[in-house]
Short mmCIF file of C-alpha atoms in Angstrom, two decimals:
data_model
loop_
_atom_site.label_atom_id
_atom_site.label_comp_id
_atom_site.label_asym_id
_atom_site.label_seq_id
_atom_site.Cartn_x
_atom_site.Cartn_y
_atom_site.Cartn_z
CA MET A 7 6.15 -6.89 -26.72
CA PRO A 8 5.45 -9.04 -23.69
CA GLN A 9 2.21 -8.12 -21.98
CA GLN A 10 3.97 -7.42 -18.66
CA ILE A 11 5.92 -4.40 -20.01
CA LEU A 12 3.32 -2.85 -22.31
CA SER A 13 2.07 -0.57 -19.52
CA LEU A 14 5.60 0.90 -19.25
CA LEU A 15 5.74 1.96 -22.90
CA LYS A 16 4.29 5.26 -24.13
CA ALA A 17 4.26 6.43 -27.74
CA ASP A 18 4.91 10.08 -26.88
CA GLU A 19 8.03 9.47 -24.73
CA PRO A 20 10.96 8.07 -26.76
CA ARG A 21 13.32 7.58 -23.79
CA PHE A 22 14.73 4.73 -21.79
CA VAL A 23 16.74 4.09 -18.63
CA VAL A 24 20.07 2.24 -18.61
CA TYR A 25 21.48 0.79 -15.40
CA GLY A 26 25.20 -0.05 -15.48
CA PHE A 27 26.89 -2.33 -12.96
CA GLY A 28 30.66 -2.77 -12.68
CA GLN A 29 33.23 -4.39 -10.44
CA THR A 30 36.98 -4.09 -10.05
CA LEU A 31 38.58 -7.43 -9.28
CA LYS A 32 41.92 -8.50 -7.81
CA GLU A 33 43.55 -11.89 -7.45
CA ALA A 34 42.50 -13.77 -4.32
CA PRO A 35 45.28 -15.06 -2.04
CA SER A 36 46.75 -18.38 -3.22
CA SER A 37 44.68 -18.29 -6.41
CA LEU A 38 47.44 -18.69 -9.02
CA TYR A 39 47.84 -22.09 -10.66
CA PHE A 40 51.55 -22.99 -11.01
CA GLY A 41 51.21 -26.32 -12.84
CA GLU A 42 52.76 -27.30 -16.15
CA GLY A 43 51.36 -26.26 -19.51
CA VAL A 44 49.53 -23.29 -20.96
CA PHE A 45 47.60 -22.60 -17.75
CA ASN A 46 50.74 -21.86 -15.69
CA ARG A 47 50.21 -18.69 -13.57
CA MET A 48 46.48 -18.61 -14.43
CA CYS A 49 44.31 -16.97 -11.75
CA THR A 50 41.51 -19.29 -10.61
CA ASN A 51 39.74 -17.02 -8.09
CA TYR A 52 39.15 -13.28 -7.66
CA GLN A 53 38.03 -10.91 -4.91
CA VAL A 54 35.84 -7.86 -5.46
CA LYS A 55 37.92 -4.72 -4.86
CA SER A 56 35.24 -2.11 -5.62
CA GLU A 57 31.80 -1.78 -7.21
CA SER A 58 29.92 0.93 -9.07
CA VAL A 59 26.33 1.42 -10.22
CA THR A 60 25.13 4.11 -12.64
CA ARG A 61 21.70 5.19 -13.91
CA SER A 62 21.29 7.05 -17.20
CA VAL A 63 18.10 8.41 -18.78
CA ILE A 64 18.43 8.63 -22.56
CA ARG A 65 16.05 10.41 -24.94
CA ILE A 66 15.84 9.71 -28.68
CA GLU A 67 15.53 12.77 -30.94
CA GLY A 68 15.44 13.30 -34.68
CA SER A 69 13.81 11.49 -37.55
CA LEU A 70 13.34 7.76 -37.90
CA THR A 71 16.09 7.64 -40.52
CA GLN A 72 18.61 9.63 -38.44
CA PRO A 73 17.86 9.17 -34.73
CA ARG A 74 20.13 10.77 -32.14
CA ALA A 75 20.55 9.69 -28.50
CA VAL A 76 20.67 12.50 -25.91
CA VAL A 77 21.64 11.77 -22.29
CA GLU A 78 19.11 13.58 -20.10
CA SER A 79 20.67 12.56 -16.80
CA TYR A 80 23.57 10.49 -15.51
CA ASN A 81 23.88 9.51 -11.85
CA GLU A 82 26.37 7.39 -9.95
CA LEU A 83 24.35 5.47 -7.39
CA THR A 84 25.74 4.59 -3.99
CA THR A 85 26.06 0.94 -3.04
CA GLU A 86 24.94 0.24 0.48
#
């Protein structure tokens, strides 16, 4: 483990945090390529339509041979 993250790890707490980031995209105006060939009608630029951010805390239970992930919390974070 890199030295910078060793202080974040504890042997008695088998859990971790997952941050998820997502975007919905739509075609930008005048972004379709209408040339000849296989790239005809290919979109070359997008606009962000919406965004979402989530935070999940996951705990690991069970034995080392059969671990099981349990979601302790799931939150949709607001984007400001």
